[in-house]
Amino acid sequence: MGIVGAGPAGLILSQLLDRAGIDSVILENRDREYVTERVRAGLLEQATADLLDELGLGERMHREGLVHQGLYLRFAHQTHRIPLSELTGGRSIWIYGQQEVVKDLIEARLAAGQQLHFEVADVSVHDFDGDSPRIEYTHEGERHVVDCDVIAGCDGFHGVCRPAIESALTIHNHEYPFGWLGILATVPPSTDELIYTNHERGFALHTMRSPELSRLYLQCDPHDDITNWSDDRIWEEMHHRFETDDGWQLNEGPIVDKGITPMRSFVVEPMQHGRLYLAGDAAHIVPPTGAKGLNLAVRDVRVLAEALISFYADNDSSLLDAYSATCLRRVWRVQHFSWWMTSMLHLIGDADDFEHRLQLAQLDYVVSSTAAATTLAENYVGLDKV
Ligand code: APR
Ligand code: PHB
């Protein structure tokens, strides 16, 4: 098995295959430090956390991660709690940074002496229309070839695998007219659970990484330059957006990382062509409002691993043939949930007051109807059956 990309998709796929005795080689074009230090989201669905445990990789998550049974929705300067676990038969979410998950997976892979090549260059995929696909790459100045049965394109949105089959794909792309300015601050979180805020100045989210490390986001112009945002300006805007009528206080502290990310909803169909299978960000992007990116990548590779295990064990390719259709049902469910959360919580630039009132009516319904709150909760913690 050839796997391109050592993000969560590629690394978890390799673990699932290894557990079934299937060898794989992972090719990653960045160095180890880059892939383990880049700050990304940090929310795990119950099923993702359970899988890390199943793979024997949950120890540090349990030691350093945070379990949440609820979240807050804040609008019209009022705060409302959504009791996620109560509404979903006891399921929770984990706050554990994506880069921590990647660190644990890489450590496990290297400790087991399995193949993972960092800093490869000029990766290209070939002959995946036939029965003997191959990957070519350069490493330490030498050109190498991996002959494999199947190629897994886990190389993210900017990888080489999707472009290699783009002519056979239908692309759905929706860009949002706003982005997120995210910060990491060495200050204890001002809340025990996440706060999603709809405010007339724009969306804001208070999340965290640990009892000492806060992570916060605010809606901004996606084309803005982070140098326009001094730390003082960021905190001032955060105070505005999180303000309540009950005197709730936001803790300020040193900002150790900040950046602006654009937002899009993106899906390609199908997610396979010949013996090349796309998983994770290589096939789809969701806006981060539902914290689904990592969790959706994990769901994809669970389906792909099960299909490959059946292919190798019984020479049965029926699950492989159904891979795309199986994944896309969940991909569109998660796309809809992420778009719905994004539309309900963000200031839509050209929206008139009527549309803003509709947002508030939607939010009011979600916090006052058990049925509506359950819809949010079950999608947020992760639907089991889709
Ligand atoms: N050759 C080899 N590796 C590549 C190439 C290439 N040409 N292009 C990209 N990569 C690597 C990237 O450096 C990255 O480490 O592929 C990996 C893809 O990982 P992710 O982008 O993390 O994608 P994925 O594993 O699908 O995980 C999805 O990541 O971006 C978050 O929000 C997203 O949480 C979601 C998760
Ligand atoms: C995060 O912790 O980075 C995070 C949490 C929830 C989101 C997005 C990001 O919806």
Short mmCIF file of C-alpha atoms and ligand atoms in Angstrom, two decimals:
data_model
loop_
_atom_site.label_atom_id
_atom_site.label_comp_id
_atom_site.label_asym_id
_atom_site.label_seq_id
_atom_site.Cartn_x
_atom_site.Cartn_y
_atom_site.Cartn_z
CA MET A 1 0.00 0.00 0.00
CA GLY A 2 1.33 3.44 -0.92
CA ILE A 3 0.11 6.36 1.23
CA VAL A 4 0.85 9.96 0.24
CA GLY A 5 0.73 12.34 3.23
CA ALA A 6 1.48 11.99 6.95
CA GLY A 7 -1.49 13.94 8.26
CA PRO A 8 -4.23 12.34 10.41
CA ALA A 9 -5.74 10.49 7.40
CA GLY A 10 -2.51 8.84 6.19
CA LEU A 11 -1.20 8.04 9.66
CA ILE A 12 -4.44 6.52 10.99
CA LEU A 13 -4.92 4.51 7.78
CA SER A 14 -1.42 3.06 8.20
CA GLN A 15 -2.21 2.08 11.80
CA LEU A 16 -5.48 0.35 10.83
CA LEU A 17 -3.70 -1.55 8.02
CA ASP A 18 -0.74 -2.48 10.18
CA ARG A 19 -3.10 -3.89 12.83
CA ALA A 20 -4.46 -6.19 10.05
CA GLY A 21 -0.95 -7.16 8.96
CA ILE A 22 -0.98 -5.06 5.79
CA ASP A 23 2.29 -3.24 5.03
CA SER A 24 2.31 0.34 3.83
CA VAL A 25 4.78 3.14 3.12
CA ILE A 26 3.99 6.77 3.92
CA LEU A 27 5.55 9.58 1.86
CA GLU A 28 5.47 13.07 3.43
CA ASN A 29 7.01 16.13 1.76
CA ARG A 30 7.50 18.23 4.93
CA ASP A 31 9.85 17.50 7.82
CA ARG A 32 8.74 15.92 11.09
CA GLU A 33 8.87 19.17 13.04
CA TYR A 34 6.60 20.96 10.56
CA VAL A 35 3.86 18.35 10.61
CA THR A 36 3.92 18.05 14.41
CA GLU A 37 4.12 21.78 15.16
CA ARG A 38 1.57 23.33 12.75
CA VAL A 39 -1.35 24.59 14.86
CA ARG A 40 -4.68 23.23 13.61
CA ALA A 41 -8.05 22.48 15.20
CA GLY A 42 -8.33 20.33 18.26
CA LEU A 43 -11.73 18.69 18.74
CA LEU A 44 -12.24 14.93 18.58
CA GLU A 45 -15.60 13.23 18.19
CA GLN A 46 -16.29 10.37 20.62
CA ALA A 47 -15.70 7.88 17.76
CA THR A 48 -12.28 9.38 16.94
CA ALA A 49 -11.21 9.24 20.59
CA ASP A 50 -12.48 5.65 20.83
CA LEU A 51 -10.48 4.69 17.73
CA LEU A 52 -7.26 6.12 19.20
CA ASP A 53 -7.93 3.98 22.27
CA GLU A 54 -8.66 0.93 20.10
CA LEU A 55 -5.30 1.45 18.37
CA GLY A 56 -3.60 1.69 21.76
CA LEU A 57 -2.72 5.34 21.08
CA GLY A 58 -5.02 7.13 23.54
CA GLU A 59 -2.79 7.25 26.60
CA ARG A 60 -1.54 10.85 26.22
CA MET A 61 -4.99 12.00 25.05
CA HIS A 62 -6.42 10.72 28.35
CA ARG A 63 -3.58 12.34 30.31
CA GLU A 64 -3.53 15.76 28.59
CA GLY A 65 -6.86 16.02 26.72
CA LEU A 66 -10.09 17.53 28.09
CA VAL A 67 -13.51 15.84 27.92
CA HIS A 68 -16.54 18.07 27.44
CA GLN A 69 -20.19 17.08 27.91
CA GLY A 70 -21.59 20.34 26.59
CA LEU A 71 -21.00 23.62 24.77
CA TYR A 72 -22.35 27.16 24.99
CA LEU A 73 -24.17 29.19 22.37
CA ARG A 74 -23.96 32.96 23.03
CA PHE A 75 -26.15 35.48 21.23
CA ALA A 76 -27.99 38.69 22.11
CA HIS A 77 -25.47 38.91 24.99
CA GLN A 78 -26.98 35.80 26.63
CA THR A 79 -25.32 32.40 27.13
CA HIS A 80 -27.13 29.08 26.69
CA ARG A 81 -25.70 25.60 27.35
CA ILE A 82 -26.30 22.67 24.99
CA PRO A 83 -25.96 19.48 27.15
CA LEU A 84 -24.32 17.33 24.44
CA SER A 85 -23.94 14.15 26.50
CA GLU A 86 -27.45 14.30 27.98
CA LEU A 87 -28.91 14.66 24.48
CA THR A 88 -26.81 11.90 22.86
CA GLY A 89 -26.98 9.01 25.27
CA GLY A 90 -23.80 9.99 27.09
CA ARG A 91 -21.44 10.73 24.22
CA SER A 92 -18.84 13.51 24.66
CA ILE A 93 -16.14 15.38 22.74
CA TRP A 94 -12.41 15.59 23.45
CA ILE A 95 -10.31 18.72 23.29
CA TYR A 96 -6.88 17.46 22.17
CA GLY A 97 -4.86 19.36 19.55
CA GLN A 98 -4.64 17.81 16.06
CA GLN A 99 -0.87 18.20 16.15
CA GLU A 100 -0.82 16.16 19.38
CA VAL A 101 -2.72 13.37 17.61
CA VAL A 102 -0.23 13.54 14.73
CA LYS A 103 2.71 13.49 17.20
CA ASP A 104 1.35 10.33 18.89
CA LEU A 105 0.75 8.60 15.54
CA ILE A 106 4.20 9.41 14.17
CA GLU A 107 5.89 8.25 17.38
CA ALA A 108 3.97 4.95 17.25
CA ARG A 109 4.80 4.43 13.57
CA LEU A 110 8.52 5.07 13.96
CA ALA A 111 8.70 3.10 17.21
CA ALA A 112 7.28 0.11 15.33
CA GLY A 113 9.94 0.55 12.64
CA GLN A 114 7.38 1.08 9.90
CA GLN A 115 8.11 3.01 6.73
CA LEU A 116 7.56 6.79 6.95
CA HIS A 117 9.69 9.05 4.76
CA PHE A 118 9.74 12.77 5.57
CA GLU A 119 11.03 15.51 3.27
CA VAL A 120 10.33 13.61 0.04
CA ALA A 121 10.03 15.74 -3.09
CA ASP A 122 8.35 15.61 -6.49
CA VAL A 123 5.91 12.90 -5.57
CA SER A 124 3.98 11.66 -8.62
CA VAL A 125 1.41 8.88 -8.99
CA HIS A 126 1.19 6.59 -12.04
CA ASP A 127 -0.65 3.65 -13.64
CA PHE A 128 -3.48 3.70 -11.10
CA ASP A 129 -5.84 2.89 -13.99
CA GLY A 130 -4.26 -0.59 -14.08
CA ASP A 131 -3.54 -3.29 -11.48
CA SER A 132 -0.02 -2.08 -10.65
CA PRO A 133 -0.05 1.56 -9.62
CA ARG A 134 3.24 3.15 -8.55
CA ILE A 135 4.42 6.25 -6.80
CA GLU A 136 7.64 8.02 -7.76
CA TYR A 137 9.45 10.41 -5.41
CA THR A 138 12.82 11.95 -4.72
CA HIS A 139 14.50 11.48 -1.35
CA GLU A 140 17.97 12.68 -0.42
CA GLY A 141 18.63 13.48 -4.07
CA GLU A 142 17.68 10.04 -5.38
CA ARG A 143 14.60 9.08 -7.36
CA HIS A 144 12.65 6.15 -5.92
CA VAL A 145 9.62 4.08 -7.03
CA VAL A 146 7.02 2.41 -4.80
CA ASP A 147 5.16 -0.38 -6.61
CA CYS A 148 1.86 -0.91 -4.82
CA ASP A 149 -1.57 -2.54 -5.16
CA VAL A 150 -3.43 0.61 -4.21
CA ILE A 151 -2.54 4.30 -3.64
CA ALA A 152 -4.17 6.28 -0.83
CA GLY A 153 -4.18 10.01 -1.54
CA CYS A 154 -4.04 11.47 1.97
CA ASP A 155 -2.04 14.51 0.91
CA GLY A 156 -4.53 17.20 1.88
CA PHE A 157 -6.09 20.01 -0.12
CA HIS A 158 -2.85 21.13 -1.75
CA GLY A 159 -1.50 17.65 -2.55
CA VAL A 160 -0.76 15.93 -5.89
CA CYS A 161 -3.18 13.01 -5.75
CA ARG A 162 -6.48 14.81 -6.42
CA PRO A 163 -5.05 16.84 -9.34
CA ALA A 164 -3.83 13.54 -10.85
CA ILE A 165 -7.47 12.42 -11.33
CA GLU A 166 -9.21 15.81 -11.45
CA SER A 167 -10.46 15.27 -15.02
CA ALA A 168 -12.52 12.32 -13.75
CA LEU A 169 -14.02 14.26 -10.83
CA THR A 170 -16.95 16.59 -10.24
CA ILE A 171 -15.92 19.48 -8.00
CA HIS A 172 -18.26 21.27 -5.58
CA ASN A 173 -16.65 24.42 -4.19
CA HIS A 174 -18.25 27.07 -1.99
CA GLU A 175 -16.10 29.91 -0.63
CA TYR A 176 -17.36 31.92 2.36
CA PRO A 177 -16.94 35.72 2.32
CA PHE A 178 -15.18 35.59 5.67
CA GLY A 179 -12.29 33.84 7.40
CA TRP A 180 -11.15 33.06 10.93
CA LEU A 181 -8.41 34.86 12.84
CA GLY A 182 -7.17 32.23 15.30
CA ILE A 183 -4.95 32.85 18.33
CA LEU A 184 -3.20 30.66 20.89
CA ALA A 185 -2.73 32.46 24.23
CA THR A 186 -0.89 31.33 27.35
CA VAL A 187 -3.79 32.21 29.67
CA PRO A 188 -6.21 29.89 31.46
CA PRO A 189 -9.45 29.52 29.49
CA SER A 190 -12.25 31.84 30.65
CA THR A 191 -14.79 29.05 30.23
CA ASP A 192 -15.16 25.36 31.14
CA GLU A 193 -16.70 24.48 27.74
CA LEU A 194 -16.56 25.95 24.23
CA ILE A 195 -18.45 29.20 23.55
CA TYR A 196 -19.79 29.81 20.03
CA THR A 197 -20.90 33.44 19.68
CA ASN A 198 -23.18 35.16 17.18
CA HIS A 199 -22.57 38.91 17.54
CA GLU A 200 -23.47 41.96 15.45
CA ARG A 201 -19.70 42.57 14.98
CA GLY A 202 -19.16 38.99 13.79
CA PHE A 203 -18.65 35.42 15.03
CA ALA A 204 -16.27 34.43 17.80
CA LEU A 205 -15.30 31.11 19.37
CA HIS A 206 -13.61 30.47 22.71
CA THR A 207 -11.95 27.04 22.80
CA MET A 208 -8.80 25.76 24.52
CA ARG A 209 -5.88 23.37 24.48
CA SER A 210 -5.23 22.88 28.20
CA PRO A 211 -5.98 24.51 31.60
CA GLU A 212 -3.12 26.92 30.80
CA LEU A 213 -3.62 27.42 27.04
CA SER A 214 -6.60 29.21 25.43
CA ARG A 215 -7.48 29.05 21.73
CA LEU A 216 -9.81 31.72 20.35
CA TYR A 217 -11.12 32.59 16.91
CA LEU A 218 -12.93 35.61 15.48
CA GLN A 219 -14.58 36.18 12.13
CA CYS A 220 -12.55 38.48 9.89
CA ASP A 221 -11.97 39.46 6.26
CA PRO A 222 -10.32 36.40 4.66
CA HIS A 223 -7.99 38.63 2.67
CA ASP A 224 -6.91 40.68 5.68
CA ASP A 225 -3.23 40.64 6.71
CA ILE A 226 -2.47 39.39 10.21
CA THR A 227 -0.01 42.27 10.64
CA ASN A 228 -3.08 44.55 10.73
CA TRP A 229 -4.10 42.81 13.94
CA SER A 230 -2.04 43.87 16.95
CA ASP A 231 -2.52 41.79 20.09
CA ASP A 232 -4.30 44.74 21.71
CA ARG A 233 -6.71 45.06 18.78
CA ILE A 234 -7.43 41.33 18.90
CA TRP A 235 -8.25 41.35 22.61
CA GLU A 236 -10.35 44.51 22.25
CA GLU A 237 -12.40 42.85 19.51
CA MET A 238 -12.70 39.63 21.53
CA HIS A 239 -14.09 41.59 24.48
CA HIS A 240 -16.72 43.17 22.23
CA ARG A 241 -17.85 39.90 20.70
CA PHE A 242 -17.99 37.88 23.95
CA GLU A 243 -19.70 40.60 25.99
CA THR A 244 -22.73 39.49 28.00
CA ASP A 245 -25.33 41.15 30.22
CA ASP A 246 -24.19 39.09 33.25
CA GLY A 247 -20.65 40.57 33.55
CA TRP A 248 -18.84 37.45 32.29
CA GLN A 249 -15.11 38.19 32.07
CA LEU A 250 -12.65 37.19 29.31
CA ASN A 251 -9.09 36.54 30.54
CA GLU A 252 -6.37 38.16 28.46
CA GLY A 253 -2.80 36.85 28.16
CA PRO A 254 0.27 36.65 25.90
CA ILE A 255 -0.61 35.59 22.33
CA VAL A 256 1.93 32.97 21.23
CA ASP A 257 0.49 32.19 17.80
CA LYS A 258 -1.95 33.95 15.45
CA GLY A 259 -3.06 33.50 11.85
CA ILE A 260 -5.93 34.00 9.43
CA THR A 261 -7.50 31.09 7.53
CA PRO A 262 -10.06 31.39 4.72
CA MET A 263 -13.21 29.25 4.84
CA ARG A 264 -14.64 26.99 2.20
CA SER A 265 -16.88 23.98 1.68
CA PHE A 266 -15.34 21.67 -0.93
CA VAL A 267 -16.19 18.16 -2.11
CA VAL A 268 -15.01 16.06 -5.06
CA GLU A 269 -17.05 13.18 -6.45
CA PRO A 270 -16.18 10.37 -6.73
CA MET A 271 -13.42 10.02 -4.13
CA GLN A 272 -11.65 7.32 -6.14
CA HIS A 273 -10.42 6.62 -9.64
CA GLY A 274 -8.94 3.25 -10.60
CA ARG A 275 -6.67 2.18 -7.76
CA LEU A 276 -6.25 5.72 -6.39
CA TYR A 277 -8.43 6.54 -3.35
CA LEU A 278 -8.72 10.03 -1.85
CA ALA A 279 -9.30 10.53 1.88
CA GLY A 280 -9.58 13.54 4.15
CA ASP A 281 -8.75 17.04 2.96
CA ALA A 282 -7.60 15.65 -0.40
CA ALA A 283 -11.30 14.99 -1.15
CA HIS A 284 -13.22 17.48 0.97
CA ILE A 285 -12.90 20.61 3.10
CA VAL A 286 -15.42 21.77 5.69
CA PRO A 287 -15.55 25.18 7.36
CA PRO A 288 -14.13 24.74 10.91
CA THR A 289 -17.33 25.86 12.67
CA GLY A 290 -18.38 22.26 13.33
CA ALA A 291 -14.82 21.04 14.05
CA LYS A 292 -15.34 18.17 11.59
CA GLY A 293 -12.21 18.22 9.36
CA LEU A 294 -10.08 15.78 11.33
CA ASN A 295 -13.02 13.59 12.33
CA LEU A 296 -14.25 13.25 8.75
CA ALA A 297 -10.75 12.27 7.58
CA VAL A 298 -10.73 9.53 10.23
CA ARG A 299 -14.13 8.25 9.09
CA ASP A 300 -12.90 8.05 5.48
CA VAL A 301 -9.85 5.96 6.34
CA ARG A 302 -11.88 3.62 8.55
CA VAL A 303 -14.03 2.84 5.48
CA LEU A 304 -10.93 2.52 3.25
CA ALA A 305 -9.08 0.28 5.72
CA GLU A 306 -12.06 -2.06 6.08
CA ALA A 307 -12.32 -2.27 2.28
CA LEU A 308 -8.59 -2.97 1.87
CA ILE A 309 -8.64 -5.65 4.59
CA SER A 310 -11.47 -7.42 2.73
CA PHE A 311 -9.59 -6.97 -0.57
CA TYR A 312 -6.40 -8.55 0.78
CA ALA A 313 -8.09 -11.23 2.90
CA ASP A 314 -10.81 -12.40 0.50
CA ASN A 315 -9.69 -10.90 -2.80
CA ASP A 316 -13.08 -9.13 -2.67
CA SER A 317 -13.07 -5.60 -4.08
CA SER A 318 -16.79 -4.88 -3.51
CA LEU A 319 -16.12 -2.62 -0.50
CA LEU A 320 -13.36 -0.85 -2.43
CA ASP A 321 -15.75 -0.31 -5.33
CA ALA A 322 -18.29 1.17 -2.89
CA TYR A 323 -15.70 3.29 -1.03
CA SER A 324 -16.68 6.64 -2.53
CA ALA A 325 -20.45 6.13 -2.26
CA THR A 326 -20.07 4.98 1.36
CA CYS A 327 -17.97 8.01 2.36
CA LEU A 328 -19.90 10.65 0.42
CA ARG A 329 -23.11 10.02 2.35
CA ARG A 330 -21.35 11.08 5.54
CA VAL A 331 -19.33 13.80 3.75
CA TRP A 332 -22.53 15.55 2.64
CA ARG A 333 -24.15 15.15 6.06
CA VAL A 334 -21.11 16.78 7.66
CA GLN A 335 -20.97 19.43 4.93
CA HIS A 336 -24.57 20.34 5.65
CA PHE A 337 -23.99 20.50 9.45
CA SER A 338 -20.85 22.63 9.05
CA TRP A 339 -22.59 24.99 6.60
CA TRP A 340 -25.63 25.22 8.94
CA MET A 341 -23.47 26.06 11.99
CA THR A 342 -21.51 28.58 9.90
CA SER A 343 -24.66 30.24 8.51
CA MET A 344 -26.34 30.42 11.91
CA LEU A 345 -23.34 31.95 13.72
CA HIS A 346 -21.51 34.25 11.28
CA LEU A 347 -22.27 37.81 10.22
CA ILE A 348 -23.11 37.51 6.55
CA GLY A 349 -21.70 40.76 5.02
CA ASP A 350 -24.61 41.80 2.84
CA ALA A 351 -27.24 40.32 5.11
CA ASP A 352 -29.99 42.75 6.02
CA ASP A 353 -31.55 42.98 9.45
CA PHE A 354 -34.25 40.48 8.41
CA GLU A 355 -31.61 37.78 7.85
CA HIS A 356 -29.91 38.60 11.13
CA ARG A 357 -33.27 38.24 12.89
CA LEU A 358 -33.70 34.87 11.22
CA GLN A 359 -30.31 33.79 12.64
CA LEU A 360 -31.41 34.86 16.12
CA ALA A 361 -34.73 33.02 15.69
CA GLN A 362 -32.82 29.89 14.64
CA LEU A 363 -30.50 30.16 17.63
CA ASP A 364 -33.43 30.80 19.97
CA TYR A 365 -35.13 27.65 18.64
CA VAL A 366 -31.97 25.56 19.09
CA VAL A 367 -31.60 26.60 22.74
CA SER A 368 -35.29 26.28 23.62
CA SER A 369 -36.33 23.09 21.78
CA THR A 370 -34.96 19.70 22.89
CA ALA A 371 -35.52 18.36 19.38
CA ALA A 372 -33.48 21.15 17.77
CA ALA A 373 -30.77 20.99 20.44
CA THR A 374 -30.54 17.24 19.90
CA THR A 375 -30.04 17.76 16.18
CA LEU A 376 -27.06 20.00 16.89
CA ALA A 377 -25.73 17.71 19.64
CA GLU A 378 -25.82 14.45 17.70
CA ASN A 379 -24.15 15.97 14.67
CA TYR A 380 -21.57 17.71 16.86
CA VAL A 381 -20.49 14.63 18.84
CA GLY A 382 -20.61 12.60 15.61
CA LEU A 383 -23.40 10.55 14.12
CA ASP A 384 -22.79 6.84 14.45
CA LYS A 385 -25.00 5.67 11.66
CA VAL A 386 -24.89 7.62 8.35
N1 APR B 1 3.78 14.81 -1.21
C1 APR B 1 3.83 14.30 0.04
N2 APR B 1 3.11 14.78 1.09
C2 APR B 1 2.29 15.81 0.83
C3 APR B 1 2.18 16.41 -0.46
C4 APR B 1 2.98 15.85 -1.50
N3 APR B 1 2.93 16.35 -2.73
N4 APR B 1 1.30 17.44 -0.38
C5 APR B 1 0.87 17.49 0.90
N5 APR B 1 1.46 16.52 1.62
C6 APR B 1 1.28 16.25 3.05
C7 APR B 1 1.13 17.52 3.90
O1 APR B 1 2.37 18.08 4.25
C8 APR B 1 0.37 16.99 5.11
O2 APR B 1 1.25 16.55 6.13
O3 APR B 1 0.06 15.57 3.23
C9 APR B 1 -0.41 15.80 4.57
C10 APR B 1 -1.92 16.07 4.51
O4 APR B 1 -2.38 16.20 5.82
P1 APR B 1 -3.61 17.16 6.22
O5 APR B 1 -3.58 18.37 5.42
O6 APR B 1 -3.60 17.25 7.71
O7 APR B 1 -4.88 16.36 5.72
P2 APR B 1 -5.64 15.08 6.31
O8 APR B 1 -4.66 14.04 6.80
O9 APR B 1 -6.64 14.74 5.31
O10 APR B 1 -6.33 15.63 7.66
C11 APR B 1 -7.43 16.47 7.59
O11 APR B 1 -6.27 18.19 8.63
O12 APR B 1 -6.17 20.28 7.80
C12 APR B 1 -6.70 19.54 8.74
O13 APR B 1 -8.73 20.61 9.09
C13 APR B 1 -8.13 19.53 8.46
O14 APR B 1 -8.54 18.51 10.35
C14 APR B 1 -8.47 18.27 9.00
C15 APR B 1 -7.35 17.35 8.78
C1 PHB B 2 -10.40 24.21 18.17
O1 PHB B 2 -10.30 23.83 19.37
O2 PHB B 2 -9.43 24.57 17.50
C2 PHB B 2 -11.76 24.23 17.54
C3 PHB B 2 -12.84 23.81 18.29
C4 PHB B 2 -14.10 23.86 17.72
C5 PHB B 2 -14.26 24.34 16.43
C6 PHB B 2 -13.17 24.75 15.70
C7 PHB B 2 -11.90 24.69 16.27
O3 PHB B 2 -15.50 24.40 15.90
#
